Structures are given as structure tokens and as C-alpha cells.
Coordinates of N, CA, C and O in Angstrom, one line a residue:
P1 N 0.8 -1.2 0.0 CA 0.0 0.0 0.0 C 0.9 1.3 0.0 O 2.0 1.2 0.5
E2 N 0.3 2.3 -0.5 CA 1.0 3.6 -0.5 C 1.1 4.2 0.9 O 0.3 3.9 1.8
P3 N 2.2 5.0 1.1 CA 2.3 5.6 2.5 C 1.1 6.5 2.8 O 0.5 7.0 1.9
L4 N 0.9 6.6 4.1 CA -0.2 7.5 4.5 C 0.3 8.6 5.4 O 1.1 8.4 6.3
A5 N -0.1 9.8 5.1 CA 0.2 11.0 5.9 C -1.0 11.4 6.6 O -2.1 11.5 6.1
V6 N -0.8 11.7 7.9 CA -1.9 12.2 8.7 C -1.6 13.7 9.0 O -0.6 14.0 9.6
A7 N -2.5 14.6 8.6 CA -2.3 16.0 8.9 C -2.9 16.4 10.2 O -4.1 16.1 10.4
I8 N -2.1 16.9 11.2 CA -2.7 17.3 12.5 C -2.8 18.8 12.4 O -1.9 19.5 12.1
A9 N -4.1 19.3 12.7 CA -4.4 20.7 12.5 C -3.5 21.5 13.4 O -3.2 21.2 14.5
H10 N -3.1 22.7 12.9 CA -2.4 23.7 13.6 C -3.2 24.2 14.8 O -4.4 24.4 14.6
G11 N -2.6 24.4 15.9 CA -3.3 25.0 17.1 C -3.7 23.9 18.1 O -4.2 24.3 19.2
L12 N -3.5 22.6 17.8 CA -3.9 21.6 18.7 C -2.7 21.5 19.7 O -1.6 21.7 19.4
D13 N -3.1 21.2 21.0 CA -2.0 21.0 22.0 C -1.4 19.6 21.8 O -1.9 18.8 21.0
E14 N -0.4 19.3 22.6 CA 0.3 18.0 22.4 C -0.6 16.8 22.6 O -0.5 15.9 21.8
P15 N -1.4 16.8 23.6 CA -2.3 15.6 23.8 C -3.2 15.4 22.6 O -3.5 14.3 22.2
Q16 N -3.8 16.5 22.1 CA -4.7 16.4 21.0 C -4.0 15.9 19.7 O -4.5 15.0 19.0
A17 N -2.8 16.5 19.5 CA -2.0 16.1 18.3 C -1.6 14.6 18.4 O -1.6 13.8 17.5
A18 N -1.2 14.2 19.7 CA -0.9 12.8 19.9 C -2.0 11.8 19.6 O -1.9 10.8 19.1
A19 N -3.2 12.3 20.1 CA -4.4 11.4 19.8 C -4.7 11.3 18.3 O -5.0 10.2 17.8
G20 N -4.5 12.4 17.6 CA -4.7 12.3 16.1 C -3.6 11.4 15.5 O -3.9 10.6 14.6
G21 N -2.4 11.5 15.9 CA -1.3 10.7 15.4 C -1.6 9.2 15.8 O -1.3 8.3 15.0
E22 N -2.1 8.9 17.0 CA -2.4 7.6 17.4 C -3.5 7.0 16.5 O -3.4 5.8 16.1
A23 N -4.5 7.7 16.2 CA -5.6 7.2 15.4 C -5.0 6.9 14.0 O -5.3 5.9 13.4
G24 N -4.1 7.8 13.5 CA -3.5 7.5 12.2 C -2.6 6.3 12.2 O -2.6 5.5 11.3
G25 N -1.9 6.1 13.4 CA -1.0 5.0 13.5 C -1.8 3.7 13.5 O -1.4 2.7 13.0
Q26 N -3.0 3.7 14.1 CA -3.9 2.5 14.1 C -4.3 2.2 12.7 O -4.6 1.0 12.4
G27 N -4.3 3.2 11.8 CA -4.7 2.9 10.4 C -3.5 2.7 9.5 O -3.7 2.5 8.3
G28 N -2.3 2.6 10.1 CA -1.2 2.3 9.3 C -0.4 3.5 8.9 O 0.6 3.4 8.0
A29 N -0.6 4.7 9.4 CA 0.1 5.9 9.0 C 1.5 5.8 9.7 O 1.6 5.5 10.8
S30 N 2.5 6.2 8.9 CA 3.9 6.2 9.5 C 4.4 7.6 9.6 O 5.4 7.8 10.3
Q31 N 3.7 8.6 9.1 CA 4.2 10.0 9.2 C 3.1 11.0 9.6 O 2.7 11.8 8.9
P32 N 2.7 11.0 10.9 CA 1.8 12.0 11.4 C 2.6 13.4 11.2 O 3.7 13.5 11.5
T33 N 1.9 14.4 10.7 CA 2.5 15.7 10.5 C 1.7 16.7 11.1 O 0.5 16.6 11.4
S34 N 2.3 17.8 11.4 CA 1.6 19.0 12.0 C 1.9 20.2 11.1 O 3.0 20.7 11.1
D35 N 1.0 20.6 10.4 CA 1.0 21.8 9.6 C 2.3 22.6 9.7 O 2.4 23.5 10.4
G36 N 3.3 22.1 8.9 CA 4.5 22.9 8.8 C 5.6 22.5 9.8 O 6.6 23.2 9.9
S37 N 5.4 21.5 10.7 CA 6.3 21.3 11.7 C 6.9 19.9 11.6 O 7.1 19.2 12.5
G38 N 7.2 19.4 10.4 CA 7.9 18.2 10.2 C 7.0 17.1 9.7 O 5.8 17.3 9.6
G39 N 7.5 16.0 9.3 CA 6.7 14.9 8.8 C 6.7 14.8 7.3 O 7.7 15.1 6.7
A40 N 5.6 14.5 6.8 CA 5.5 14.2 5.3 C 5.9 15.5 4.6 O 5.5 16.6 4.8
G41 N 6.9 15.3 3.7 CA 7.4 16.3 2.9 C 8.5 17.1 3.6 O 9.2 17.9 3.0
D42 N 8.8 16.9 4.9 CA 9.8 17.6 5.6 C 10.9 16.8 6.1 O 11.6 17.2 7.1
D43 N 11.1 15.6 5.6 CA 12.1 14.7 6.2 C 13.5 15.2 5.9 O 13.7 15.8 4.8
A44 N 14.4 15.0 6.8 CA 15.8 15.5 6.6 C 16.4 14.9 5.4 O 17.3 15.5 4.8
D45 N 16.1 13.6 5.1 CA 16.7 13.0 3.9 C 16.1 13.3 2.6 O 16.5 12.8 1.6
G46 N 15.0 14.2 2.7 CA 14.4 14.6 1.4 C 13.5 13.6 0.8 O 13.0 13.7 -0.3
S47 N 13.2 12.5 1.5 CA 12.4 11.4 0.9 C 10.9 11.8 0.8 O 10.2 11.2 0.1
G48 N 10.5 12.8 1.6 CA 9.1 13.2 1.5 C 8.1 12.5 2.5 O 7.0 12.8 2.5
G49 N 8.6 11.6 3.3 CA 7.8 11.0 4.3 C 6.6 10.2 3.8 O 6.7 9.1 3.4
G50 N 5.4 10.9 3.7 CA 4.2 10.2 3.2 C 4.1 10.2 1.7 O 3.0 9.8 1.2
V51 N 5.1 10.5 1.0 CA 5.0 10.5 -0.5 C 5.5 9.2 -1.0 O 6.6 8.7 -0.6
G52 N 4.7 8.5 -1.8 CA 5.0 7.2 -2.3 C 6.0 7.3 -3.4 O 6.5 8.4 -3.8
P53 N 6.4 6.2 -4.0 CA 7.5 6.1 -5.0 C 7.1 6.8 -6.3 O 8.0 7.2 -7.0
H54 N 5.8 7.0 -6.6 CA 5.4 7.7 -7.8 C 4.7 9.0 -7.5 O 3.9 9.5 -8.2
G55 N 5.1 9.6 -6.3 CA 4.5 10.9 -6.0 C 3.1 10.8 -5.4 O 2.3 11.8 -5.5
T56 N 2.7 9.7 -4.9 CA 1.4 9.5 -4.3 C 1.4 9.8 -2.8 O 2.3 9.3 -2.1
V57 N 0.4 10.6 -2.4 CA 0.3 10.9 -1.0 C -1.2 10.6 -0.5 O -2.1 10.9 -1.2
R58 N -1.3 10.0 0.7 CA -2.6 9.8 1.3 C -2.7 10.7 2.5 O -1.7 10.9 3.2
A59 N -3.9 11.3 2.7 CA -4.1 12.2 3.8 C -5.4 12.0 4.4 O -6.4 11.6 3.7
V60 N -5.5 12.1 5.7 CA -6.8 12.0 6.5 C -7.3 13.4 6.7 O -6.6 14.3 7.2
V61 N -8.6 13.6 6.3 CA -9.2 14.9 6.6 C -10.4 14.7 7.5 O -11.3 13.8 7.2
V62 N -10.4 15.4 8.6 CA -11.5 15.2 9.6 C -12.2 16.6 9.7 O -11.6 17.6 9.9
D63 N -13.5 16.5 9.6 CA -14.4 17.7 9.7 C -15.4 17.5 10.8 O -16.3 16.6 10.6
V64 N -15.3 18.3 11.9 CA -16.3 18.2 12.9 C -17.3 19.3 12.6 O -17.0 20.5 12.9
G65 N -18.5 19.0 12.1 CA -19.5 20.0 11.7 C -20.5 20.2 12.8 O -20.4 19.5 13.9
A66 N -21.5 21.0 12.6 CA -22.5 21.3 13.6 C -23.3 20.0 14.0 O -23.6 19.8 15.2
T67 N -23.5 19.1 13.0 CA -24.4 18.0 13.3 C -23.6 16.6 13.2 O -24.3 15.6 13.5
G68 N -22.4 16.6 12.9 CA -21.7 15.3 12.9 C -20.2 15.5 12.5 O -19.7 16.6 12.2
T69 N -19.5 14.3 12.4 CA -18.1 14.3 12.1 C -18.0 13.5 10.8 O -18.6 12.5 10.6
R70 N -17.1 14.0 9.9 CA -16.8 13.3 8.7 C -15.3 13.1 8.6 O -14.6 14.0 8.8
A71 N -14.9 11.9 8.3 CA -13.5 11.5 8.2 C -13.3 11.0 6.8 O -14.0 10.1 6.4
S72 N -12.4 11.5 6.0 CA -12.1 11.0 4.7 C -10.6 10.8 4.5 O -9.8 11.5 5.1
V73 N -10.3 9.8 3.7 CA -8.9 9.5 3.3 C -8.9 9.9 1.9 O -9.6 9.4 1.0
L74 N -8.0 10.8 1.6 CA -7.8 11.3 0.2 C -6.4 10.8 -0.3 O -5.5 10.7 0.5
E75 N -6.3 10.6 -1.6 CA -5.1 10.3 -2.2 C -4.8 11.3 -3.3 O -5.7 11.6 -4.1
S76 N -3.6 11.7 -3.4 CA -3.1 12.6 -4.4 C -2.0 12.0 -5.2 O -1.1 11.5 -4.7
H77 N -2.2 11.9 -6.5 CA -1.2 11.3 -7.4 C -1.2 12.2 -8.7 O -2.2 12.4 -9.3
D78 N 0.0 12.6 -9.0 CA 0.2 13.4 -10.2 C -0.8 14.6 -10.3 O -1.3 14.9 -11.4
G79 N -1.0 15.2 -9.2 CA -1.9 16.4 -9.2 C -3.4 16.1 -9.2 O -4.2 17.0 -9.2
L80 N -3.8 14.8 -9.2 CA -5.2 14.5 -9.1 C -5.5 14.0 -7.7 O -4.7 13.3 -7.1
L81 N -6.7 14.4 -7.2 CA -7.1 14.1 -5.9 C -8.2 13.1 -6.0 O -9.2 13.2 -6.8
R82 N -8.1 12.0 -5.2 CA -9.1 10.9 -5.3 C -9.6 10.6 -3.9 O -8.7 10.5 -3.0
L83 N -10.9 10.4 -3.7 CA -11.4 10.0 -2.4 C -11.3 8.5 -2.3 O -11.8 7.7 -3.1
V84 N -10.5 8.1 -1.2 CA -10.3 6.6 -1.0 C -11.4 6.0 -0.1 O -11.9 5.0 -0.4
S85 N -11.7 6.7 1.0 CA -12.7 6.3 1.9 C -13.3 7.5 2.6 O -12.7 8.5 2.7
H86 N -14.6 7.3 3.0 CA -15.3 8.4 3.7 C -16.2 7.7 4.7 O -17.0 6.8 4.4
V87 N -16.2 8.2 6.0 CA -17.1 7.7 7.0 C -17.7 9.0 7.7 O -17.0 9.9 8.1
A88 N -19.0 8.9 7.9 CA -19.7 10.0 8.7 C -20.3 9.4 9.9 O -20.7 8.3 10.0
S89 N -20.3 10.3 11.0 CA -20.9 9.8 12.3 C -21.5 11.0 12.9 O -21.1 12.2 12.8
R90 N -22.6 10.7 13.6 CA -23.3 11.8 14.4 C -23.0 11.7 15.9 O -23.6 12.4 16.7
E91 N -22.0 10.9 16.3 CA -21.7 10.7 17.7 C -21.0 11.9 18.3 O -21.1 12.2 19.4
C92 N -20.3 12.7 17.5 CA -19.6 13.9 17.9 C -19.9 15.0 17.0 O -19.7 14.8 15.8
S93 N -20.3 16.1 17.5 CA -20.6 17.2 16.6 C -20.4 18.5 17.4 O -20.3 18.5 18.6
G94 N -20.3 19.6 16.7 CA -20.2 20.9 17.3 C -21.3 21.2 18.2 O -21.1 21.8 19.3
N95 N -22.5 20.8 17.8 CA -23.7 21.1 18.7 C -23.6 20.3 20.0 O -24.0 20.9 21.0
L96 N -23.1 19.1 20.0 CA -23.0 18.3 21.2 C -22.0 18.9 22.1 O -22.1 19.0 23.3
I97 N -20.9 19.4 21.5 CA -19.8 20.1 22.3 C -20.4 21.4 23.0 O -20.2 21.6 24.1
D98 N -21.1 22.2 22.2 CA -21.8 23.4 22.7 C -22.7 23.0 23.9 O -22.7 23.7 24.9
A99 N -23.5 21.9 23.7 CA -24.4 21.5 24.8 C -23.7 21.2 26.1 O -24.2 21.5 27.1
R100 N -22.5 20.5 26.0 CA -21.8 20.1 27.2 C -21.3 21.4 27.9 O -21.3 21.5 29.1
I101 N -20.8 22.3 27.1 CA -20.3 23.6 27.7 C -21.4 24.3 28.3 O -21.3 24.8 29.5
A102 N -22.5 24.5 27.7 CA -23.7 25.2 28.2 C -24.2 24.5 29.5 O -24.5 25.2 30.5
E103 N -24.3 23.2 29.5 CA -24.7 22.4 30.7 C -23.7 22.7 31.9 O -24.2 23.0 33.0
H104 N -22.5 22.7 31.6 CA -21.5 23.0 32.7 C -21.7 24.4 33.2 O -21.8 24.6 34.5
C105 N -21.8 25.4 32.4 CA -22.0 26.8 32.8 C -23.4 26.9 33.6 O -23.4 27.6 34.6
G106 N -24.4 26.3 33.0 CA -25.7 26.4 33.7 C -25.7 25.7 35.1 O -26.2 26.3 36.0
R107 N -25.0 24.6 35.2 CA -24.9 23.9 36.5 C -24.1 24.8 37.5 O -24.5 25.0 38.7
E108 N -23.1 25.5 37.0 CA -22.3 26.3 37.8 C -23.1 27.5 38.3 O -23.1 27.9 39.5
F109 N -23.9 28.1 37.4 CA -24.8 29.3 37.8 C -25.8 28.8 38.8 O -26.0 29.5 39.8
N110 N -26.4 27.6 38.6 CA -27.4 27.1 39.5 C -26.8 26.9 40.9 O -27.5 27.1 41.9
R111 N -25.6 26.4 40.9 CA -24.9 26.1 42.2 C -24.6 27.4 42.9 O -24.9 27.5 44.1
K112 N -24.1 28.4 42.2 CA -23.8 29.7 42.8 C -25.0 30.4 43.3 O -25.0 31.2 44.3
H113 N -26.2 30.2 42.6 CA -27.4 30.9 43.0 C -28.5 30.0 43.3 O -29.7 30.1 42.9
S114 N -28.2 29.0 44.2 CA -29.2 28.0 44.5 C -30.4 28.5 45.2 O -31.5 27.9 45.2
G115 N -30.3 29.7 45.8 CA -31.4 30.3 46.6 C -32.5 30.8 45.6 O -33.6 31.1 46.1
L116 N -32.2 30.9 44.3 CA -33.3 31.4 43.4 C -34.3 30.3 43.2 O -35.4 30.6 42.7
G117 N -34.0 29.0 43.4 CA -34.9 28.0 43.2 C -35.3 27.7 41.7 O -36.4 27.3 41.4
V118 N -34.4 28.0 40.8 CA -34.7 27.9 39.4 C -33.5 27.2 38.7 O -32.4 27.3 39.1
N119 N -33.8 26.4 37.7 CA -32.8 25.8 36.9 C -32.7 26.5 35.6 O -33.6 26.4 34.7
V120 N -31.6 27.3 35.4 CA -31.5 28.1 34.1 C -31.4 27.3 32.9 O -31.7 27.7 31.8
L121 N -31.1 26.0 33.0 CA -31.0 25.1 31.8 C -32.4 24.8 31.3 O -32.6 24.4 30.2
R122 N -33.4 24.9 32.2 CA -34.8 24.6 31.8 C -35.6 25.8 31.4 O -36.8 25.7 31.0
S123 N -35.0 27.0 31.6 CA -35.7 28.3 31.2 C -35.3 28.7 29.8 O -34.1 28.7 29.5
R124 N -36.2 28.9 29.0 CA -36.0 29.1 27.5 C -34.9 30.2 27.2 O -33.9 29.9 26.6
R125 N -35.1 31.4 27.7 CA -34.2 32.5 27.4 C -32.8 32.3 28.0 O -31.8 32.4 27.3
P126 N -32.7 31.9 29.3 CA -31.3 31.7 29.8 C -30.6 30.5 29.1 O -29.4 30.6 28.8
A127 N -31.4 29.5 28.7 CA -30.7 28.3 28.0 C -30.2 28.8 26.7 O -29.1 28.3 26.2
A128 N -31.0 29.6 26.0 CA -30.5 30.1 24.7 C -29.2 31.0 24.8 O -28.3 30.9 24.0
K129 N -29.2 31.8 25.9 CA -28.0 32.6 26.2 C -26.8 31.7 26.5 O -25.7 32.0 26.0
L130 N -27.0 30.6 27.2 CA -26.0 29.7 27.5 C -25.4 29.0 26.3 O -24.2 28.9 26.1
R131 N -26.3 28.6 25.4 CA -25.9 28.0 24.2 C -25.1 28.9 23.3 O -24.0 28.5 22.7
A132 N -25.5 30.2 23.2 CA -24.7 31.2 22.4 C -23.4 31.4 23.0 O -22.4 31.5 22.3
A133 N -23.3 31.5 24.3 CA -22.0 31.7 25.0 C -21.1 30.5 24.8 O -19.9 30.6 24.7
A134 N -21.7 29.3 24.9 CA -20.9 28.1 24.7 C -20.3 28.0 23.3 O -19.1 27.6 23.2
E135 N -21.1 28.4 22.3 CA -20.5 28.3 20.9 C -19.3 29.3 20.8 O -18.3 29.0 20.3
S136 N -19.5 30.5 21.4 CA -18.4 31.5 21.3 C -17.2 31.0 22.1 O -16.1 31.2 21.7
T137 N -17.5 30.4 23.3 CA -16.4 29.9 24.1 C -15.6 28.8 23.3 O -14.4 28.7 23.3
K138 N -16.3 27.9 22.7 CA -15.7 26.8 21.9 C -14.8 27.4 20.8 O -13.7 26.9 20.6
R139 N -15.2 28.4 20.1 CA -14.4 29.1 19.1 C -13.2 29.7 19.7 O -12.1 29.6 19.1
V140 N -13.3 30.4 20.8 CA -12.1 31.0 21.5 C -11.1 29.9 21.9 O -9.9 30.0 21.6
L141 N -11.6 28.8 22.4 CA -10.8 27.7 22.9 C -10.1 26.9 21.8 O -9.1 26.3 22.0
S142 N -10.6 27.1 20.6 CA -10.0 26.4 19.4 C -8.7 27.1 19.1 O -7.8 26.6 18.4
Q143 N -8.6 28.4 19.6 CA -7.4 29.2 19.3 C -6.5 29.5 20.5 O -5.3 29.8 20.3
S144 N -7.0 29.3 21.7 CA -6.2 29.6 22.9 C -6.6 28.6 24.0 O -7.5 27.9 23.9
A145 N -5.8 28.7 25.0 CA -5.9 27.7 26.1 C -7.0 28.0 27.1 O -7.4 27.2 27.9
R146 N -7.4 29.3 27.1 CA -8.4 29.8 28.2 C -9.4 30.7 27.5 O -9.0 31.5 26.6
A147 N -10.6 30.7 28.0 CA -11.6 31.6 27.5 C -12.5 32.1 28.7 O -12.8 31.4 29.6
A148 N -12.8 33.4 28.6 CA -13.7 34.0 29.6 C -15.1 33.8 29.1 O -15.4 33.9 27.9
V149 N -16.0 33.5 30.0 CA -17.4 33.3 29.7 C -18.2 34.4 30.4 O -18.1 34.4 31.7
A150 N -18.8 35.3 29.7 CA -19.6 36.3 30.4 C -20.9 36.5 29.7 O -21.0 36.6 28.5
I151 N -22.0 36.4 30.5 CA -23.4 36.5 30.0 C -24.1 37.6 30.9 O -24.3 37.4 32.1
E152 N -24.4 38.6 30.2 CA -25.1 39.7 30.9 C -26.5 39.3 31.2 O -27.2 38.9 30.3
S153 N -27.0 39.5 32.4 CA -28.3 39.3 32.8 C -28.8 37.9 32.4 O -29.8 37.7 31.7
L154 N -28.1 36.9 32.8 CA -28.5 35.5 32.5 C -29.9 35.2 33.0 O -30.7 34.6 32.3
F155 N -30.1 35.6 34.3 CA -31.4 35.3 34.9 C -31.8 36.4 35.8 O -31.0 36.7 36.7
E156 N -32.9 37.0 35.6 CA -33.4 38.1 36.5 C -32.4 39.1 36.9 O -32.2 39.5 38.0
G157 N -31.7 39.6 35.9 CA -30.7 40.7 36.1 C -29.4 40.2 36.6 O -28.5 41.0 36.9
I158 N -29.2 38.9 36.9 CA -27.9 38.4 37.5 C -27.0 38.0 36.3 O -27.4 37.2 35.4
D159 N -25.8 38.6 36.3 CA -24.8 38.2 35.3 C -24.1 36.9 35.6 O -24.0 36.5 36.8
Y160 N -23.6 36.3 34.6 CA -22.8 35.1 34.8 C -21.4 35.4 34.3 O -21.2 35.8 33.1
Q161 N -20.4 35.1 35.1 CA -19.0 35.2 34.6 C -18.2 34.0 35.1 O -18.3 33.6 36.3
S162 N -17.4 33.5 34.2 CA -16.6 32.4 34.6 C -15.4 32.3 33.6 O -15.4 33.1 32.6
A163 N -14.6 31.4 33.7 CA -13.5 31.1 32.8 C -13.4 29.6 32.6 O -13.6 28.8 33.5
L164 N -13.1 29.2 31.4 CA -12.9 27.8 31.1 C -11.6 27.6 30.4 O -11.2 28.5 29.6
T165 N -11.0 26.5 30.7 CA -9.7 26.2 30.0 C -10.0 25.1 29.0 O -11.0 24.4 29.1
R166 N -9.1 25.0 28.0 CA -9.3 23.9 27.0 C -9.3 22.5 27.7 O -10.0 21.7 27.4
A167 N -8.4 22.4 28.7 CA -8.3 21.1 29.4 C -9.6 20.8 30.1 O -10.0 19.6 30.1
R168 N -10.2 21.7 30.7 CA -11.5 21.5 31.4 C -12.6 21.1 30.4 O -13.4 20.1 30.6
V169 N -12.6 21.8 29.3 CA -13.6 21.4 28.2 C -13.3 20.0 27.7 O -14.3 19.2 27.4
E170 N -12.1 19.7 27.5 CA -11.7 18.3 27.1 C -12.2 17.3 28.0 O -12.7 16.2 27.6
M171 N -12.2 17.6 29.3 CA -12.7 16.6 30.3 C -14.3 16.6 30.2 O -14.8 15.5 30.3
L172 N -14.9 17.7 30.0 CA -16.4 17.7 29.8 C -16.8 16.9 28.6 O -17.9 16.3 28.6
I173 N -16.0 16.9 27.5 CA -16.4 16.3 26.3 C -15.6 15.0 26.0 O -15.5 14.6 24.8
G174 N -15.1 14.4 27.0 CA -14.3 13.2 26.8 C -15.0 12.1 26.0 O -14.3 11.5 25.1
G175 N -16.2 11.9 26.2 CA -16.9 10.9 25.5 C -17.1 11.3 24.0 O -16.9 10.4 23.1
E176 N -17.3 12.5 23.7 CA -17.4 13.0 22.4 C -16.0 12.9 21.7 O -16.0 12.6 20.5
L177 N -14.9 13.2 22.4 CA -13.6 13.1 21.8 C -13.3 11.6 21.4 O -12.7 11.4 20.4
R178 N -13.7 10.7 22.3 CA -13.5 9.3 22.0 C -14.3 8.9 20.8 O -13.8 8.1 19.9
A179 N -15.5 9.4 20.7 CA -16.4 9.1 19.5 C -15.8 9.7 18.3 O -16.0 9.1 17.2
L180 N -15.1 10.8 18.4 CA -14.5 11.4 17.2 C -13.4 10.5 16.5 O -13.3 10.5 15.3
L181 N -12.8 9.7 17.3 CA -11.7 8.8 16.8 C -12.3 7.6 16.0 O -11.7 7.0 15.1
R182 N -13.6 7.2 16.3 CA -14.2 6.1 15.6 C -14.3 6.3 14.1 O -13.9 5.4 13.3
P183 N -14.9 7.4 13.6 CA -14.9 7.5 12.1 C -13.5 7.7 11.5 O -13.3 7.2 10.4
V184 N -12.6 8.2 12.2 CA -11.2 8.3 11.7 C -10.6 6.9 11.5 O -10.1 6.5 10.5
S185 N -10.8 6.1 12.6 CA -10.3 4.7 12.5 C -11.0 3.9 11.4 O -10.3 3.1 10.7
E186 N -12.3 4.1 11.3 CA -13.0 3.4 10.3 C -12.6 3.8 8.9 O -12.5 2.9 8.0
A187 N -12.5 5.1 8.7 CA -12.0 5.6 7.3 C -10.6 5.0 7.0 O -10.4 4.6 5.8
L188 N -9.7 5.0 8.0 CA -8.4 4.4 7.7 C -8.5 2.9 7.4 O -7.7 2.4 6.6
A189 N -9.3 2.2 8.1 CA -9.5 0.8 7.9 C -10.0 0.5 6.5 O -9.6 -0.5 5.9
L190 N -10.9 1.4 6.0 CA -11.5 1.2 4.7 C -10.5 1.5 3.6 O -10.7 1.1 2.4
A191 N -9.5 2.4 3.9 CA -8.6 2.8 2.9 C -7.7 1.8 2.4 O -7.1 1.0 2.2

């Protein structure tokens, strides 16, 4: 079989990049790469790492969309791109990640303000504010290790302020992250 290159997205921390490389290794990849930091095409001996004898390269592309995850193995040969395998899954999605962050923030607000006797996760307007803040927080955390969460007047004029780290969110979405590896492994197995 042709060599397989796994591209690890820029901005991932070491454990995330290692998990992506591990998933690629399970599928037979020998050259996990990180966007410009070594690996396929950057070997010291000039061999090109994931480049085959006739200029063929395979790459794994993972897209976590709002409603699901898609993992594809693509092959490039002589300037032509070919889809080798594709697997879609609804086990991990941006919406599920947003929901976990919103639940965490809502539980924290409820705990801090238990005397109110209300669950902000079950109130329509506060729940919508929590979801919007969660999506924004997720976007910030994709670029940095820490994000401030601030919601003005979350419930009856009471503001919510907190901070989340990428590590904390990874703990909150551990099941979703494990589910993310399944379509990657399946796509690699089909390739």
C-alpha cells in the first residue's frame, strides 16, 4: 500500500495532536505531521515521508461540523485528488460540544445561585443565552488555552462570569472526543 500521511491541525496542543497521530497509527500511518512542523514532505533525507514512489500521498481529513463528524482518506497522485474512503458519524458534533459547555455553565450558575430555586437550563431564554455563549467559548478555545465566559443578565438581572480552559472542556467532552476517533479509525481501515 501507498504511504499514509496524517495532517494534524495547527493549534492543537500536544495531547490532541498525539491522539490524532495515534488514530493515524492505528490505520497504518507512518508519518503524522503537523501543519509545517515536520513529517510528510519535511524529512531530513528529502524522501518526503508520506510521499510514495510515484508521488502518491494519502491524507486524512477530519471535519467536525455542527451535526456530525466526517473523516475522509484522500489520495493525491500526479496532481489528481481521489477520495479513497469516507465515514460519517453523528456521535460527535459541534452542537453536542456546545451543549456540554452550556450544561457546565448552567450547573455552575445554578450552584452559585441555588437560593433562586430555578434551573437556568430549563428556562428558555437563559438556556439560549448559555448555548450562544458556549458556541463562542468553543471558538475561542480552538485558538487559545483559556476563555472568559460572560453572560449579561443571564437570569433576572444576574450576570454570569466564569473562565474555562481547554483542558476542562476536554474533560467535559471526553466521550465525544473518543467518539471522534471512531470515524477516523473506520475511514483508515477502509482505505
